[in-house]
Coordinates of C-alpha atoms and ligand atoms in Angstrom, one line a residue:
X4 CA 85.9 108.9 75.5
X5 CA 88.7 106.7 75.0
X6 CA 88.5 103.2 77.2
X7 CA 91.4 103.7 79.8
X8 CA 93.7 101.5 81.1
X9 CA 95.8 102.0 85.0
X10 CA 99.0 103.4 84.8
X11 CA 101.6 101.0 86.3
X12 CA 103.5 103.8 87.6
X13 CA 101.2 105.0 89.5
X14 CA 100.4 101.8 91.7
X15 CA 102.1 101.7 95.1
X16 CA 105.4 99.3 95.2
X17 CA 105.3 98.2 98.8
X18 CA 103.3 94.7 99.4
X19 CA 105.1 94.4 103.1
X20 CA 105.1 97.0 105.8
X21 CA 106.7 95.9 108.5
X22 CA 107.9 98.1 112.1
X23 CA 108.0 101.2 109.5
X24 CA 110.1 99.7 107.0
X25 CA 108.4 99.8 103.5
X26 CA 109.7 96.6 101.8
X27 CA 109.3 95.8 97.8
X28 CA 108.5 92.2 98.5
X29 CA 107.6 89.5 100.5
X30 CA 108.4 86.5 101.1
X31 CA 105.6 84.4 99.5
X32 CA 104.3 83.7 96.0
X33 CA 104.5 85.9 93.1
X34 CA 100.5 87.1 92.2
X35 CA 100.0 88.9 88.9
X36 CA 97.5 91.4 89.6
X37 CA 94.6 91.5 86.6
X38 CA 92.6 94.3 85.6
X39 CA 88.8 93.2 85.4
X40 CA 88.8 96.1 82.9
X41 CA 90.7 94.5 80.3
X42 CA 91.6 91.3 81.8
X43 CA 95.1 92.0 81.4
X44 CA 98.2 91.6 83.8
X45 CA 98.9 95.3 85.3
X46 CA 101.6 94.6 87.4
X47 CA 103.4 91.4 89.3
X48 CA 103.1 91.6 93.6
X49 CA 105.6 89.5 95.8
X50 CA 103.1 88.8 98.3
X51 CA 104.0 88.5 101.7
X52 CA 104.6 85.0 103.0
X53 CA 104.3 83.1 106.6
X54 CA 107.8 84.7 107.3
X55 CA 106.3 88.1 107.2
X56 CA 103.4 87.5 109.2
X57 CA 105.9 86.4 112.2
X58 CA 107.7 89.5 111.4
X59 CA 104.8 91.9 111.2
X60 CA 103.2 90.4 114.5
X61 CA 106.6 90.5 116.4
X62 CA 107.1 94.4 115.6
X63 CA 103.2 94.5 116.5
X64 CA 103.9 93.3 119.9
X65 CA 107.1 95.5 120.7
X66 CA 104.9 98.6 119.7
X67 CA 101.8 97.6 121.9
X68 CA 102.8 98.6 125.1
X69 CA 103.9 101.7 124.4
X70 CA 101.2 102.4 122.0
X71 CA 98.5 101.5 124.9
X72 CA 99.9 103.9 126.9
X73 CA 99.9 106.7 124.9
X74 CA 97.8 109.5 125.8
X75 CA 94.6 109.5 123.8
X76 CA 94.9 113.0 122.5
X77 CA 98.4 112.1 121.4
X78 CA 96.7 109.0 119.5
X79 CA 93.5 111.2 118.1
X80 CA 96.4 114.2 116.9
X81 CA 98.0 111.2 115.1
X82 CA 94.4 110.1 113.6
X83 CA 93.6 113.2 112.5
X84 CA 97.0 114.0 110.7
X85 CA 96.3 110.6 108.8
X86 CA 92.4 112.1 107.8
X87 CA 94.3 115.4 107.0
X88 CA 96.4 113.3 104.2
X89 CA 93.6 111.2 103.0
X90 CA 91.8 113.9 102.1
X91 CA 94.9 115.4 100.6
X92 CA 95.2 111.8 98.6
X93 CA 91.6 111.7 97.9
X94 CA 91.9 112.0 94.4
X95 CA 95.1 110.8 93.7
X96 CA 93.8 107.4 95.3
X97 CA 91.3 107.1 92.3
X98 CA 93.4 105.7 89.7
X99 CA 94.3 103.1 92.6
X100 CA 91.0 102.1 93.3
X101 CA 89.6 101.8 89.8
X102 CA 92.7 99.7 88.7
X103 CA 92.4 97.3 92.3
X104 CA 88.8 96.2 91.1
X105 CA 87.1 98.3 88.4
X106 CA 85.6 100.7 90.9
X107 CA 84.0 103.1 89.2
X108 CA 85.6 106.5 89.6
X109 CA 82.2 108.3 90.5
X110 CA 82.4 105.9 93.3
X111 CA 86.7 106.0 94.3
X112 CA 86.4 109.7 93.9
X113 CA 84.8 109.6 97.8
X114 CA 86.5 106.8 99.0
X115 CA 89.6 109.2 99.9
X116 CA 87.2 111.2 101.8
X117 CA 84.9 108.7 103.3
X118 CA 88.9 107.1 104.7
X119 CA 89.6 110.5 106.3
X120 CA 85.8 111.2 107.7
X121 CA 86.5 107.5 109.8
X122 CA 89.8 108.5 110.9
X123 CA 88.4 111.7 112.4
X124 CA 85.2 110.3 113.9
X125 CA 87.0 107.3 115.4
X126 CA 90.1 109.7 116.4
X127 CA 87.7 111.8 117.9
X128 CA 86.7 109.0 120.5
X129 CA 90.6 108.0 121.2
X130 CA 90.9 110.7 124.1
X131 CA 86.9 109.6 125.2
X132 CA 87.3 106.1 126.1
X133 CA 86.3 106.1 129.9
X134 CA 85.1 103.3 132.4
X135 CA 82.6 103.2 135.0
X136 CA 82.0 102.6 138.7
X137 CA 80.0 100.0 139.7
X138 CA 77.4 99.7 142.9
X139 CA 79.0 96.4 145.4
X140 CA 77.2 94.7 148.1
X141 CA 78.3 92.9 151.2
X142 CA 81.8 93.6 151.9
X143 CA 82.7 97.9 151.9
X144 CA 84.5 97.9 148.1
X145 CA 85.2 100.0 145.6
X146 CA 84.3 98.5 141.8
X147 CA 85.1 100.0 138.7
X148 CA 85.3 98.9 135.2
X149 CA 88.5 100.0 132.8
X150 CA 88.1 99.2 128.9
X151 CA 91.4 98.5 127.0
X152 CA 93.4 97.1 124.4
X153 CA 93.6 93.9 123.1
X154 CA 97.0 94.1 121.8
X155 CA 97.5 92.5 118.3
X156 CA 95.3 92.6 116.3
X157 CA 94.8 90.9 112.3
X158 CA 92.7 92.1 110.3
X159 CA 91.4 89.9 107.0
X160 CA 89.7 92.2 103.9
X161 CA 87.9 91.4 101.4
X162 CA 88.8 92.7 97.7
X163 CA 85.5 94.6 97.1
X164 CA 86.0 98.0 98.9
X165 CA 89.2 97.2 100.6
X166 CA 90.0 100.9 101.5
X167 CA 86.5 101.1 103.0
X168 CA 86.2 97.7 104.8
X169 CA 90.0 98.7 106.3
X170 CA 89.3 101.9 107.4
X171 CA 86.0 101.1 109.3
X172 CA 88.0 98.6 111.2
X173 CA 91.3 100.1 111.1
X174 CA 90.1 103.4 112.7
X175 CA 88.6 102.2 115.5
X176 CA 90.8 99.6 116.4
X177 CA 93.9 102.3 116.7
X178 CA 91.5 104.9 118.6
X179 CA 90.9 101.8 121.2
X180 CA 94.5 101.5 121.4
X181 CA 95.4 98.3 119.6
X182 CA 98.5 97.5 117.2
X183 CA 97.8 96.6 114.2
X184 CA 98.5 93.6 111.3
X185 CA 96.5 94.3 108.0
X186 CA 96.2 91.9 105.7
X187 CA 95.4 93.8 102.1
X188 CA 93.7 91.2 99.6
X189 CA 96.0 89.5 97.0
X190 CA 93.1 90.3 94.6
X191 CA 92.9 93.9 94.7
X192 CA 95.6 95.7 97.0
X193 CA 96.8 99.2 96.1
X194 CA 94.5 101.0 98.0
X195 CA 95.2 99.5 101.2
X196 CA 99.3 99.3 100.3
X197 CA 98.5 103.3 100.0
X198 CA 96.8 103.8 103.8
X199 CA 99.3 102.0 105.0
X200 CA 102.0 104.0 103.6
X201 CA 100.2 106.9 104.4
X202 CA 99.6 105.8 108.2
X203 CA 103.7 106.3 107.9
X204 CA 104.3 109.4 106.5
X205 CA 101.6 110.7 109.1
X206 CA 104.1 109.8 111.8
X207 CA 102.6 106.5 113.9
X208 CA 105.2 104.7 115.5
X209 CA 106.7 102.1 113.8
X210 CA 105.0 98.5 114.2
X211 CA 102.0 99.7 115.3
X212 CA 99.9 99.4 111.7
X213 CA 101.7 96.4 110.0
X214 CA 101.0 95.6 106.6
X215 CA 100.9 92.1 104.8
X216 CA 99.4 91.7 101.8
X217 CA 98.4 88.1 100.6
X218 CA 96.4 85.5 100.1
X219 CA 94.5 82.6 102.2
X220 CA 97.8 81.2 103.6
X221 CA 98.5 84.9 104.7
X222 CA 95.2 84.9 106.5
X223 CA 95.7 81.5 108.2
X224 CA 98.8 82.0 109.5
X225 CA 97.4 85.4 111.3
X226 CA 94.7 83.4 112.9
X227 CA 97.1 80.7 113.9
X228 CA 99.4 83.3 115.4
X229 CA 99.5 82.6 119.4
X230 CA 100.7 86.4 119.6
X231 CA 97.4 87.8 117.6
X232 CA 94.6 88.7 120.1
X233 CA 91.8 88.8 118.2
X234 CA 91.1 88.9 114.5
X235 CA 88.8 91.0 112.9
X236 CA 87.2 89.5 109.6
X237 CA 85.6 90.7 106.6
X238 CA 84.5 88.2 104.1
X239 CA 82.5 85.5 102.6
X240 CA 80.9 83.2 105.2
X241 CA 82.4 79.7 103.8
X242 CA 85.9 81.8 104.4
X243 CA 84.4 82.4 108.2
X244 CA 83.7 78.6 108.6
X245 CA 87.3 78.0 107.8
X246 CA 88.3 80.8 110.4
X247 CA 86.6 80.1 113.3
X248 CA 87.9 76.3 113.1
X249 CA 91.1 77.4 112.9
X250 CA 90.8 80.1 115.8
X251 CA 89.8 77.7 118.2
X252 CA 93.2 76.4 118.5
X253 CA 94.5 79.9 120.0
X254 CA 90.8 80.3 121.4
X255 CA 91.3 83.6 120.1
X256 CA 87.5 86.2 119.3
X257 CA 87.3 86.4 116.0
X258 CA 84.6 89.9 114.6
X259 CA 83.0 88.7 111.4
X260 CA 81.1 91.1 109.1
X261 CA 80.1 88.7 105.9
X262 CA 77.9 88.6 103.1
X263 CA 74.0 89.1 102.6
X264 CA 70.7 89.1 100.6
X265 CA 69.2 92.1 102.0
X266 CA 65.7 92.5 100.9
X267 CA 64.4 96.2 99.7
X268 CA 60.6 96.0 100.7
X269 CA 58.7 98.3 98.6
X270 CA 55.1 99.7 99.8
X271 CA 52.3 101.0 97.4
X272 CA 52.5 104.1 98.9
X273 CA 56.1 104.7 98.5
X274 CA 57.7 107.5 96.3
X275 CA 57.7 105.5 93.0
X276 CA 60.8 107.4 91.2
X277 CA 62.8 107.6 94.6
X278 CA 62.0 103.9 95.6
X279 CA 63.3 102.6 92.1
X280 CA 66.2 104.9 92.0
X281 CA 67.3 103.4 95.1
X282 CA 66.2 99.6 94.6
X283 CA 68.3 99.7 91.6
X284 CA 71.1 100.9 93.0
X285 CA 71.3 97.5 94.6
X286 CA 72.6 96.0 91.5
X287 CA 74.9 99.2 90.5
X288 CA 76.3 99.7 93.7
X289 CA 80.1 98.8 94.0
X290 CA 79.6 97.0 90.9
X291 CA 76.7 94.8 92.5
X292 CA 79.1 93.5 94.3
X293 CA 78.6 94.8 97.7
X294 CA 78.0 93.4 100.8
X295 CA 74.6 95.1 102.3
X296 CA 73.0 95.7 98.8
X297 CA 69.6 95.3 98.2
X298 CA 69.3 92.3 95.7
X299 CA 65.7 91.0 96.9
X300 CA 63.3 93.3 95.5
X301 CA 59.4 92.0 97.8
X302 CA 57.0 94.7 96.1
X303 CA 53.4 95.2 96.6
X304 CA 51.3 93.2 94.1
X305 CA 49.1 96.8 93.6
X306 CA 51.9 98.4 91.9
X307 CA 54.2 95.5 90.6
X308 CA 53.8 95.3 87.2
X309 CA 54.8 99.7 86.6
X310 CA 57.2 99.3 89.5
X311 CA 59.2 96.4 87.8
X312 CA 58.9 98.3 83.9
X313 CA 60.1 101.8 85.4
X314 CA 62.9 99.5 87.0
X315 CA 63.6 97.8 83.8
X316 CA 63.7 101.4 82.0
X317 CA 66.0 103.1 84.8
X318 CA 68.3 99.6 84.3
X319 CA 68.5 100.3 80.9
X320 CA 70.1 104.2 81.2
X321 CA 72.7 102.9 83.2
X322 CA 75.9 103.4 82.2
X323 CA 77.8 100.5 82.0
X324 CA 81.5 100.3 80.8
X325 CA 85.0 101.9 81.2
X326 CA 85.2 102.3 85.1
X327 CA 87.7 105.0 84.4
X328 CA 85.4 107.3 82.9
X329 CA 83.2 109.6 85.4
X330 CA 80.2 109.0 83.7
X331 CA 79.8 105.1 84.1
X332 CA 77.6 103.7 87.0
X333 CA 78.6 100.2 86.4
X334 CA 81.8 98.9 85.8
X335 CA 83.3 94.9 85.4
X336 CA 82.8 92.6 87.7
X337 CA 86.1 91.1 89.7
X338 CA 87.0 88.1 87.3
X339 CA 86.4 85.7 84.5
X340 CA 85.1 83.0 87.3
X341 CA 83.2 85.5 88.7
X342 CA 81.2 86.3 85.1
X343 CA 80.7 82.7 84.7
X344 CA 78.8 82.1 88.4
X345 CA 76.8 85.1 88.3
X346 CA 75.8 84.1 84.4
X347 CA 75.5 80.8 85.1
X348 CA 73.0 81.8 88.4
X349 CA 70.9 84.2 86.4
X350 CA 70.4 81.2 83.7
X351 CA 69.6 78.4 86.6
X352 CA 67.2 81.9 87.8
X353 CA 65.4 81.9 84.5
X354 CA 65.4 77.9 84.7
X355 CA 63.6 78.0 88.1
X356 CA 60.4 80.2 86.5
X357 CA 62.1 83.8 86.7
X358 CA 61.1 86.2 83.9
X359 CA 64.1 88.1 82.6
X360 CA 63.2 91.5 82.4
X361 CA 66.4 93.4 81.3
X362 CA 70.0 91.7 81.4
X363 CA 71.8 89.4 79.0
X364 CA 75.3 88.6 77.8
X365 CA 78.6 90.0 78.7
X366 CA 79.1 93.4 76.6
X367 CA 80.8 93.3 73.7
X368 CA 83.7 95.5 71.2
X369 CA 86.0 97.4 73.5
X370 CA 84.7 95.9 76.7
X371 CA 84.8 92.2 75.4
X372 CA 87.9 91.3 77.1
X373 CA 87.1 92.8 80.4
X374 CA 84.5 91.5 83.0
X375 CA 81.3 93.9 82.1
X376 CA 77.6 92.3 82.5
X377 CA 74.6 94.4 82.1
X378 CA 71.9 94.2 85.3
X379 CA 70.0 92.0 85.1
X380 CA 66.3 92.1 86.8
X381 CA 64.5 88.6 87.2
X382 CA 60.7 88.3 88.0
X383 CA 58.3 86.3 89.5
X384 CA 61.1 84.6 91.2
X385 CA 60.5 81.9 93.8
X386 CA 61.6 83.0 97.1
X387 CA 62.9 79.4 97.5
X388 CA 64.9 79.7 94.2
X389 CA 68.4 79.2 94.8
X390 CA 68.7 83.4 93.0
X391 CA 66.4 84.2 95.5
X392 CA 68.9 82.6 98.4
X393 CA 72.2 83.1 97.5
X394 CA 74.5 85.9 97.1
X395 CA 74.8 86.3 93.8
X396 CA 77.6 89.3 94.1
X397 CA 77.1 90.8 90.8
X398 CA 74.4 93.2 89.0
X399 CA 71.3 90.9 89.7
X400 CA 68.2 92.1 91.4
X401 CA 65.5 89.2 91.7
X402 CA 61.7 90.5 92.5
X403 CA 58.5 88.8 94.4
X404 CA 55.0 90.5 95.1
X405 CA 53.6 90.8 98.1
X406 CA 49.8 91.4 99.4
X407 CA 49.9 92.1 102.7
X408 CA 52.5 93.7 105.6
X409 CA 52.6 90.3 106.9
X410 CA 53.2 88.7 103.9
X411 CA 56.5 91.1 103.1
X412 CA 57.5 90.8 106.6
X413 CA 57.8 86.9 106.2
X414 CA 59.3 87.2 102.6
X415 CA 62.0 89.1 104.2
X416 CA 63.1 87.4 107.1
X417 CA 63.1 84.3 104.8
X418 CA 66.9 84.5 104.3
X419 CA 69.6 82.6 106.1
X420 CA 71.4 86.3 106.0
X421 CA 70.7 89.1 108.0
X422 CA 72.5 92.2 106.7
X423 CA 70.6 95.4 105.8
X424 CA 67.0 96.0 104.9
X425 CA 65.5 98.7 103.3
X426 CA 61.6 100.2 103.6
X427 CA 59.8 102.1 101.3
X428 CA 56.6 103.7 102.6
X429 CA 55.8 107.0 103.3
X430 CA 53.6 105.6 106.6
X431 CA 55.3 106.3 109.4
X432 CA 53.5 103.6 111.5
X433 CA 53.7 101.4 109.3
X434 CA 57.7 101.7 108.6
X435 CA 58.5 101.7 112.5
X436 CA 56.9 98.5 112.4
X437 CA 58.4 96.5 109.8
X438 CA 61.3 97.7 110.7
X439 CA 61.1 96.3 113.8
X440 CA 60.4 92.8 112.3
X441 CA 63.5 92.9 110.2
X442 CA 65.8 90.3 111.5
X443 CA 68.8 92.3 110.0
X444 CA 71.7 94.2 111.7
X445 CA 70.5 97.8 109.6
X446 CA 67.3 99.0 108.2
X447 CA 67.0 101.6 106.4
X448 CA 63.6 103.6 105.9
X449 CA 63.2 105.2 102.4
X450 CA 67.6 105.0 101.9
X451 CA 70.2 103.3 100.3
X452 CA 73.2 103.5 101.5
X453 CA 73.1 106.6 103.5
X454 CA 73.6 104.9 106.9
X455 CA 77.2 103.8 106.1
X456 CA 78.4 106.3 107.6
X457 CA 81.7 106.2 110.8
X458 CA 78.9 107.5 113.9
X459 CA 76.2 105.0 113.0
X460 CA 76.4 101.0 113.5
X461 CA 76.8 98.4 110.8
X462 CA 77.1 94.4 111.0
X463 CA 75.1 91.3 110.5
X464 CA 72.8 88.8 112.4
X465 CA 72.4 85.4 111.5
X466 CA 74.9 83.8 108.4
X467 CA 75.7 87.7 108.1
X468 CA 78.5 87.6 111.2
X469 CA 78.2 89.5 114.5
X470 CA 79.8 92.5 115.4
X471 CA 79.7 95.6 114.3
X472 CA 81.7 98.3 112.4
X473 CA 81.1 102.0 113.1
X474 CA 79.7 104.2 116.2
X475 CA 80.7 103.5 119.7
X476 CA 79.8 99.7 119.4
X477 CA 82.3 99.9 116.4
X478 CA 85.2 101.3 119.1
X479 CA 84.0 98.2 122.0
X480 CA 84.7 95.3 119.7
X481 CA 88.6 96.1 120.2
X482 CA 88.3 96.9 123.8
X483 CA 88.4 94.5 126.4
X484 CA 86.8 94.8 130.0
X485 CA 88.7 94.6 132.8
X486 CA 86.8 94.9 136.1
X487 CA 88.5 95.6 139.2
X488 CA 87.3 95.2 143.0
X489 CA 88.8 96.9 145.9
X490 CA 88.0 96.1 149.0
X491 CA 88.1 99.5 151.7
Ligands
LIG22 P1 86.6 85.7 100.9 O1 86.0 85.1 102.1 O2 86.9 84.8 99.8 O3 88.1 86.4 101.3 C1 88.2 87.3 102.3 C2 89.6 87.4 102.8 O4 89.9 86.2 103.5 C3 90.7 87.5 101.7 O5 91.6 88.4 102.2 C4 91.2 86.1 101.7 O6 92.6 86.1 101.2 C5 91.1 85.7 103.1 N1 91.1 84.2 103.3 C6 90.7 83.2 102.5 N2 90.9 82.0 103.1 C7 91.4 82.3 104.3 C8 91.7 81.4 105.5 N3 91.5 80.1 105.4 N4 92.1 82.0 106.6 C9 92.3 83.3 106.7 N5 92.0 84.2 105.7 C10 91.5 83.6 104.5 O7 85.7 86.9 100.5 P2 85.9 87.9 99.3 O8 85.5 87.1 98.0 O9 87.2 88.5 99.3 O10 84.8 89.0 99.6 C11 83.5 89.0 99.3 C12 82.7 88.6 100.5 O11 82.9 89.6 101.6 C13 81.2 88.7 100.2 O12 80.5 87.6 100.8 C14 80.8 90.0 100.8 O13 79.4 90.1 101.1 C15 81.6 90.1 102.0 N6 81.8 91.4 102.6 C16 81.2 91.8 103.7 C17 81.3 93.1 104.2 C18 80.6 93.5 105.5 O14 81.0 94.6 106.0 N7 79.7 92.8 106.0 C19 82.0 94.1 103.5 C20 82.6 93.7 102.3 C21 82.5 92.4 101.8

């Protein structure tokens, strides 16, 4: 197979949406977009600039009352013609996806799909959204409780997954009622330019999805915004420090869903082939670079030493390379800086006592301009080593045996982050317990990614942000509570 390259042509030309008008670009700096692939410039953006957040929140505002007010079955009909064209799009959004980030097209050739299932689950709740009565005492009243919009709302994405982090945000936030500013990230925007266009030609009124895509001054200006009611974050946590200092001008909520270190617990009596299938996938997964991965590998001292040398086989088969191609797992990772911190981690790893079992330098011939590491699998790792702590973002699994429940239990909760968690163990008892003991926001019991999914909930404790996406707690975060008493 020839080593492919995105087609310009093919990438959406509209950086600014604003009250239904698709505009070619904005008013802020000129970003060349690069291929991690190759490394090369594939196309030139006019990024939206502070002009065209003022814009995009103004025509926000003019569409939120009537948008609040429309019926919910007239808002879910809506929702569900956008699913009906994702799924149409699904795999014409491939090319998009791989070329925003070196998503691997075994991975982009769902992401169409997964858009659409959101946008049906969450338009399904749209016409569902009901209040409640409320028992009173003393005086003879009536009390009830309405949920509604918040208005505006921004939301900030990050540039791994963008289609999926929008849509599991996006989705819900319509459903509940809200208008809508999107900010798609400088870094890698075609897929979101594409939803957003696509939210168009499904026939949303205009200003109520309003797209701006840009960088950091994009995002501050939507958080300064007196007219924004709440932003909805997805990002690193030192972007989240800056954020929440900056909202408290406007004292405006602010949902964060950020990074982690999620530990993959593995039991001696777990299914050895289907427990390193999935703890590898921690460093294949969205080109290691995903969010709730499993990068802290706690395995029972028993089994260890096979575990970690059927891991370091199973590493070796994967196919890492041209992200076009259906067959590779792994593709590049997001940038030149990016190779240099996750190299330059795995090498302070290896200087803090770890024992390299499969990894190395960036790949070479045809790939040697793009942004392609091989996983890399460290041993015997500290838990107090800063690869142990950190979020490395890129195809690194670190690994610590364990003696006892207890022991595992502590090794896991020994994170500032609390993202996912994932059991292996085929006692029940046992996994209902350690479960419980997880100080994480999802656990997952002999899985790997399985639970992200629109019905079920997802978000962070701790330095992993509060909140969560998906399921009917993913539809409250953009619904307020009004309560009202009447007195009879
Ligand atoms: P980042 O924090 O660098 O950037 C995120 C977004 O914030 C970008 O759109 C950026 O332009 C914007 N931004 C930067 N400075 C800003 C400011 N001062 N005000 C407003 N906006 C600003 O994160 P990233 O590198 O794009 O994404 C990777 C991080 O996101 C990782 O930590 C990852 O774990 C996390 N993430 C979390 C989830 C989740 O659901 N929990 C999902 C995907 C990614």
């Amino acid at each position: 197979m020839v080593f492919q390259r995105p087609a310009a042509e093919l990438l959406p030309r509209h950086p600014v949406i604003v009250g239904g008008m698709l505009e070619t670009a904005g008013s802020g700096e000129r970003h060349a977009h690069i291929y991690p692939g190759t490394g090369t410039v594939t196309a030139e953006i006019r990024l939206a600039g502070r002009d065209d957040v003022d814009r995009a929140v103004a025509a926000a505002r003019a569409a939120a009352p009537a948008w609040a007010a429309l019926k919910g079955d007239k808002r879910r009909d809506l929702m569900f013609r956008l699913a009906a064209l994702l799924e149409a799009e699904a795999q014409a959004l491939v090319p998009l996806l791989v070329a925003e980030n070196g998503c691997v097209a075994m991975t982009a050739a769902y992401m169409g799909h997964d858009a659409a299932q959101k946008f049906r689950y969450f338009g399904g709740w749209a016409d569902k959204i009901e209040g409640r009565t409320v028992p009173t005492w003393g005086r003879s009243a009536h009390d009830y409780v309405a949920y509604e919009p918040y208005g505006v709302v921004g939301i900030i994405l990050p540039w791994n997954g963008p289609l999926f982090a929008a849509t599991m945000v996006l989705a819900p936030a319509l459903a509940a009622g809200n208008c809508i500013v999107i900010k798609a990230p400088e870094l890698a925007p075609w897929s979101v330019m594409r939803l957003v266009e696509l939210v168009h030609l499904a026939g949303f009124p205009p200003g109520v999805v309003n797209l701006v895509t840009g960088g950091a001054d994009v995002g501050a200006a939507m958080v300064a915004h007196p007219d924004i009611a709440k932003i909805e974050f997805i990002g690193s946590g030192a972007t989240a420090r800056t954020i929440l200092a900056n909202a408290a001008a406007t004292l405006k909520p602010v949902g964060l869903e950020l990074g982690g270190k999620s530990a993959v617990l593995v039991f001696a009596d777990a299914d050895p082939a289907e427990a390193t299938r999935r703890a590898l996938s921690g460093a294949v997964s969205s080109n290691g670079q995903g969010c709730v991965n499993g990068t802290r590998l706690l395995i029972e001292r028993s089994i260890y030493a096979p575990f970690l040398e059927g891991l370091g086989a199973l590493a070796r088969q994967v196919v890492v390379g041209d992200p076009f191609d259906p067959a590779t797992a792994l593709g590049p990772v997001i940038s030149q800086g990016a190779l240099d911190r996750i190299s330059g981690m795995v090498a302070r790893g290896v200087a803090d006592g770890g024992r390299l079992l499969v990894g190395g330098a960036r790949l070479g011939g045809a790939y040697a301009d793009g942004y392609f590491l091989p996983i890399s699998v460290l041993a015997d790792v500290a838990s107090s080593a800063e690869i142990s702590r950190t979020e490395v973002f890129g195809p690194v699994l670190v690994a610590i045996p364990f003696d006892s429940e207890e022991e595992a239990i502590a090794l896991a909760n020994d994170t500032d982050f609390g993202l996912g968690a994932y059991i292996h163990t085929r006692d029940l008892a046992r996994a209902h317990r350690v479960a419980g003991a997880m100080q994480a926001g999802q656990i997952q019991v002999n899985g790997a990614g399985e639970a992200m999914i629109p019905s079920v909930p997802f978000g962070g404790t701790k330095h992993s942000g509060h909140g969560r996406v998906g399921g009917i707690e993913g539809l409250r975060e953009f619904l307020q509570v009004k309560n009202v008493w009447m007195g009879l």
